Structure formats: C-alpha cells, structure tokens
GROMACS .gro file of N, CA and C in nm:
model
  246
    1UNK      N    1   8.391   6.427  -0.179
    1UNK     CA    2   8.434   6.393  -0.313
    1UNK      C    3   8.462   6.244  -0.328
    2UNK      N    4   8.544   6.159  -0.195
    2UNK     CA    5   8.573   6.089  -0.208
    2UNK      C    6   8.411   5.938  -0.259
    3UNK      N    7   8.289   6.038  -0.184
    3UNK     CA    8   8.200   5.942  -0.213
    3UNK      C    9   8.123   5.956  -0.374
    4UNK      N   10   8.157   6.093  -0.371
    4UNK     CA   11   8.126   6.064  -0.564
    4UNK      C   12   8.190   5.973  -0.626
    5UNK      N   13   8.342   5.954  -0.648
    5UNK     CA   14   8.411   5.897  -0.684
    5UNK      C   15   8.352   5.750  -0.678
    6UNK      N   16   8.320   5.680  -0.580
    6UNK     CA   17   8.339   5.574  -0.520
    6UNK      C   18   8.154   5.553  -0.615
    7UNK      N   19   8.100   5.627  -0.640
    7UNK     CA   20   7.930   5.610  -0.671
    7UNK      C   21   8.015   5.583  -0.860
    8UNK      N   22   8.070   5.706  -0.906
    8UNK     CA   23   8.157   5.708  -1.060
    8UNK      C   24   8.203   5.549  -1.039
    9UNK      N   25   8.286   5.493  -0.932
    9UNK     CA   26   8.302   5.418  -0.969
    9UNK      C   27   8.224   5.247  -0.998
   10UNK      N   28   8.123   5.249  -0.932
   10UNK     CA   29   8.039   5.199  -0.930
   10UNK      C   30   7.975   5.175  -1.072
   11UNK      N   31   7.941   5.294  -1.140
   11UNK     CA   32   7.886   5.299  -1.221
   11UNK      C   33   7.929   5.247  -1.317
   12UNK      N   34   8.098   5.315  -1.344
   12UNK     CA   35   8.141   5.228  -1.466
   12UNK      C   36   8.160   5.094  -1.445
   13UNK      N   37   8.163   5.033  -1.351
   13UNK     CA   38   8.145   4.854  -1.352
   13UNK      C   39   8.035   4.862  -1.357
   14UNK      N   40   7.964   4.913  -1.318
   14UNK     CA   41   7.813   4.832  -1.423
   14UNK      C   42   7.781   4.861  -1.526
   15UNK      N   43   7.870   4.909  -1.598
   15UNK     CA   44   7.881   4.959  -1.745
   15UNK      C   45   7.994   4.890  -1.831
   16UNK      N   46   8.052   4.764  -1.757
   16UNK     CA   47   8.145   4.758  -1.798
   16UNK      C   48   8.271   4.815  -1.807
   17UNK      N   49   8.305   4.899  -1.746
   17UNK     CA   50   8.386   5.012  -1.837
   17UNK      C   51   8.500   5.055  -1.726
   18UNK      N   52   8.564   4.876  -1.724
   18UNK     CA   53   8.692   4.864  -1.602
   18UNK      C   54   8.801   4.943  -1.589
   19UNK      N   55   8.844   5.018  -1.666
   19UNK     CA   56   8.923   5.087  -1.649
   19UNK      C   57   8.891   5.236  -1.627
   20UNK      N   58   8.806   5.305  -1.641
   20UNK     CA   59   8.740   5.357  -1.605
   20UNK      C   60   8.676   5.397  -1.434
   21UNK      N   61   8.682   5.238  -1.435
   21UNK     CA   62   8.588   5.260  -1.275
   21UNK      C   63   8.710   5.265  -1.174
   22UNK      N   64   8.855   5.144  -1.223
   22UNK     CA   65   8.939   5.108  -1.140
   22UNK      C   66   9.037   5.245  -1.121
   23UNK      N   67   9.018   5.355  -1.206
   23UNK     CA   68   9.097   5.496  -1.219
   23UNK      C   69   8.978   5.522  -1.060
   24UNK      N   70   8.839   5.608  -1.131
   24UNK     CA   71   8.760   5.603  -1.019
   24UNK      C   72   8.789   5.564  -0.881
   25UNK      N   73   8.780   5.445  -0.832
   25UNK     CA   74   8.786   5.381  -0.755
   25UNK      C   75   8.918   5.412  -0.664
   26UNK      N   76   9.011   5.408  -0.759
   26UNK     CA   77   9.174   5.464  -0.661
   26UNK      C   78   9.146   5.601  -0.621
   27UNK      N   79   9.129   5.674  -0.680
   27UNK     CA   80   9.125   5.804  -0.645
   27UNK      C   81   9.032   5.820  -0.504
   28UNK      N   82   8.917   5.830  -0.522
   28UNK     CA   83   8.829   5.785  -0.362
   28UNK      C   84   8.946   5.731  -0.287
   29UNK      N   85   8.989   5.568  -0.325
   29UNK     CA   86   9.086   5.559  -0.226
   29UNK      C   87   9.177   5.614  -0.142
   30UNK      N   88   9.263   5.646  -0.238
   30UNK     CA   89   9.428   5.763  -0.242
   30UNK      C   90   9.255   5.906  -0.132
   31UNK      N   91   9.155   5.978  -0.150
   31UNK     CA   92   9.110   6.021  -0.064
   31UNK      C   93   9.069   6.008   0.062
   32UNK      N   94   9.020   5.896   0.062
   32UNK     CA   95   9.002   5.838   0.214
   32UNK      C   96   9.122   5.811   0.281
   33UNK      N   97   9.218   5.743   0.275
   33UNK     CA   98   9.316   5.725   0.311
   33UNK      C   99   9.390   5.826   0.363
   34UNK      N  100   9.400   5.955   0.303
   34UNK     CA  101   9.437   6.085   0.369
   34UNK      C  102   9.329   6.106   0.460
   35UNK      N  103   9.241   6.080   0.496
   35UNK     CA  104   9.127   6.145   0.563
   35UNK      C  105   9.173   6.033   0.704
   36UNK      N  106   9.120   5.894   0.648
   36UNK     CA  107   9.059   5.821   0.735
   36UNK      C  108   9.191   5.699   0.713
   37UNK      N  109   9.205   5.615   0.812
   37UNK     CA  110   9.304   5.470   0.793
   37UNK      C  111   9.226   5.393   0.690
   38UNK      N  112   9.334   5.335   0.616
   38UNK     CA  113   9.278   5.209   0.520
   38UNK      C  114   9.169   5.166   0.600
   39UNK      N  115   9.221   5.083   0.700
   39UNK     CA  116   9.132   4.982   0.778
   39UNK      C  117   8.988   5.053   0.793
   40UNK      N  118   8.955   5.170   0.826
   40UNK     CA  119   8.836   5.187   0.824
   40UNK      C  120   8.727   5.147   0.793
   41UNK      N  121   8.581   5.142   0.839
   41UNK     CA  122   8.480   5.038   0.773
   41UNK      C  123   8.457   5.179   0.678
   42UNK      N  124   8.450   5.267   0.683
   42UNK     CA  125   8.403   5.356   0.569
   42UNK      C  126   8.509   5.349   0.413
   43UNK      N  127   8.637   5.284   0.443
   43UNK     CA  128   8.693   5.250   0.330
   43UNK      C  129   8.639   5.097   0.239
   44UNK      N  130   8.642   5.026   0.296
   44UNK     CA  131   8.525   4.867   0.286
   44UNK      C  132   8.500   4.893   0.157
   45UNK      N  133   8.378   4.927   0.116
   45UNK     CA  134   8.302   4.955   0.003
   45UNK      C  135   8.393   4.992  -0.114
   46UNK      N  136   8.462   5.070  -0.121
   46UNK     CA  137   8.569   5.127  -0.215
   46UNK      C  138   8.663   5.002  -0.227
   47UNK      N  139   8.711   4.896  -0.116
   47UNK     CA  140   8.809   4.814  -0.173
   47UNK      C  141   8.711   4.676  -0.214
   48UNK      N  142   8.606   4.683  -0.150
   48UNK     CA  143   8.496   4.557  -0.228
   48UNK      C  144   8.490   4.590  -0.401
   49UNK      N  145   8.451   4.706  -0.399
   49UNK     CA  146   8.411   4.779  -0.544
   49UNK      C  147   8.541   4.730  -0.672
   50UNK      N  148   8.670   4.773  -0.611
   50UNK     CA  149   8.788   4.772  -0.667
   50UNK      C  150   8.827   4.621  -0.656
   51UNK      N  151   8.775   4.547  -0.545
   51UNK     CA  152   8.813   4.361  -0.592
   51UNK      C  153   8.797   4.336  -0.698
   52UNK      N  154   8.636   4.343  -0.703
   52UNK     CA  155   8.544   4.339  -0.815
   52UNK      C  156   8.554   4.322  -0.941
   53UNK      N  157   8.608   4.426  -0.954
   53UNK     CA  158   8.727   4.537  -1.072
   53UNK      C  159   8.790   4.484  -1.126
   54UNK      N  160   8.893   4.432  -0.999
   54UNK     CA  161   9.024   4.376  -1.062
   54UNK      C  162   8.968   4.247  -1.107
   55UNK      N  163   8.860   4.207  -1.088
   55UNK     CA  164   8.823   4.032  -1.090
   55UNK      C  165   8.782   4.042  -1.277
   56UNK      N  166   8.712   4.121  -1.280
   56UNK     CA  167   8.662   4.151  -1.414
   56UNK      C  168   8.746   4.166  -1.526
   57UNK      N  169   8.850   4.253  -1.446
   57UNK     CA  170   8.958   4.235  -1.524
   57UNK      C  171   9.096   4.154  -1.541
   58UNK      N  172   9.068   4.045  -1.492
   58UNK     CA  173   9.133   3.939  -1.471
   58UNK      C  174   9.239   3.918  -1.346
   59UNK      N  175   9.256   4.011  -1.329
   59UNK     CA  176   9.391   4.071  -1.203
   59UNK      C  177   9.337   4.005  -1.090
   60UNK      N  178   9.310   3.861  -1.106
   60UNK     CA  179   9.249   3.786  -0.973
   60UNK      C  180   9.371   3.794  -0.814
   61UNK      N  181   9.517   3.800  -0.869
   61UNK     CA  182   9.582   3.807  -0.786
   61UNK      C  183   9.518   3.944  -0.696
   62UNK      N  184   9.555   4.062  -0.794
   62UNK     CA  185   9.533   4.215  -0.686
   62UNK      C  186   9.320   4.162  -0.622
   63UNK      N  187   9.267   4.077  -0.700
   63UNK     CA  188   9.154   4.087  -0.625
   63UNK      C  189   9.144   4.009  -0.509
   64UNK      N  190   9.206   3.893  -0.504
   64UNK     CA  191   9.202   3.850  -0.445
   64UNK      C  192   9.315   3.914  -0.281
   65UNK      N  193   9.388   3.957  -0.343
   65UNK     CA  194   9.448   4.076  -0.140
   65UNK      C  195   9.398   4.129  -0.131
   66UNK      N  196   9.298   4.177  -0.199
   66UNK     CA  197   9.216   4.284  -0.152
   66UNK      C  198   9.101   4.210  -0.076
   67UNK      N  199   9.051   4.150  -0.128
   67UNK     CA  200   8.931   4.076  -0.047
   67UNK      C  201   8.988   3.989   0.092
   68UNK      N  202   9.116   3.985   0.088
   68UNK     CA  203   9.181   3.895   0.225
   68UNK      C  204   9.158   4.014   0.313
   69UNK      N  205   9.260   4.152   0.277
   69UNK     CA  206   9.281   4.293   0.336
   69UNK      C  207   9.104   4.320   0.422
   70UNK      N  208   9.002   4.321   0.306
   70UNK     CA  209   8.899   4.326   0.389
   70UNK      C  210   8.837   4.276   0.475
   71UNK      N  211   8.818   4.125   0.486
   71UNK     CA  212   8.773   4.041   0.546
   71UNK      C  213   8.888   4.061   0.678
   72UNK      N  214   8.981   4.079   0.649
   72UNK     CA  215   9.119   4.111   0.773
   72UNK      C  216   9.000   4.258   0.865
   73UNK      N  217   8.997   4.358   0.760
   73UNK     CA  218   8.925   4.499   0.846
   73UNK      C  219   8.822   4.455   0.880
   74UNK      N  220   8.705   4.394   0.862
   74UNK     CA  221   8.586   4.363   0.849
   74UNK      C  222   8.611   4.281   1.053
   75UNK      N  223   8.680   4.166   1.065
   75UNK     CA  224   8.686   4.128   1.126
   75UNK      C  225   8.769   4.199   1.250
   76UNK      N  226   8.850   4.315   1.249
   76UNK     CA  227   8.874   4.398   1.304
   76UNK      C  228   8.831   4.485   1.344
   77UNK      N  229   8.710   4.530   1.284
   77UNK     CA  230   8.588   4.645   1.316
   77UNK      C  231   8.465   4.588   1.338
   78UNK      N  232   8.443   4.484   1.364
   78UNK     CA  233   8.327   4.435   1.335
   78UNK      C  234   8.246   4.467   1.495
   79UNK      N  235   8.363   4.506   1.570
   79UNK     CA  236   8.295   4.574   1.766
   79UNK      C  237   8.341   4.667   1.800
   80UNK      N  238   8.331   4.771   1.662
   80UNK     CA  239   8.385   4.870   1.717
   80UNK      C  240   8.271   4.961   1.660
   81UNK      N  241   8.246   5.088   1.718
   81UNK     CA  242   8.179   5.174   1.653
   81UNK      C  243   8.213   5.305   1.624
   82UNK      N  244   8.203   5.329   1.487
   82UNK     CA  245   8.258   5.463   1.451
   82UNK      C  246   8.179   5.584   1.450
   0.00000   0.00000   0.00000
C-alpha cells in the first residue's frame, strides 16, 4: 500500500496538486516507518518526493531537513545492502 501511496503521491505533484500529494506522501511514510526504519534506502524516494512538495509549496525550511535527513541516509547506506 505503502507503494501506491508513494506512486498517488507522485502524481499529484505532477499535477500540481500539493496538498494532495503531501497528505499522500505522509501516509506511505507514517507506513513504512512501521514496517521499515526511517533511514532505510526504501524510504528515500518518499522523503525526496515530499522535499519536493514542501519546496513547491514554499515550506523550504521542512524541505530543506528533509533533503539534509536524506543525504545523512543516503550516505549511511550507501555500503550496505538490503
């Protein structure tokens, strides 16, 4: 479910339609997160998606921790294999 969500959310940013996607987008989150650790590379995509988001919608602050947060996992997983 969590990867429908994360495709829904996708969609409505390319539709414009930020609030929409950034509802989307948490939810996947708030799912993976029960499943799997934030840090996960399978979470990645969902908090790139949701930077994005917030960038569009001006919320450069929340986009911008988010894109630190990743580049933080990114560089933490980057020798590991899941």
């Amino acid at each position: 479910q969590a990867e429908v969500l994360l495709a829904m959310g996708t969609f409505y940013s390319q539709i414009k339609k930020w609030d929409e996607a950034e509802s989307a987008l948490l939810k996947a989150l708030k799912i993976y997160e029960g499943t799997l650790s934030r840090n996960h590379p399978d979470v990645v995509p969902v908090l790139e998606r949701l930077s994005f988001v917030y960038q569009e919608k001006g919320d450069l602050k929340k986009s911008r921790d988010l894109a630190r947060e990743i580049a933080a996992t990114k560089t933490k997983t980057q020798d590991l294999v899941f």
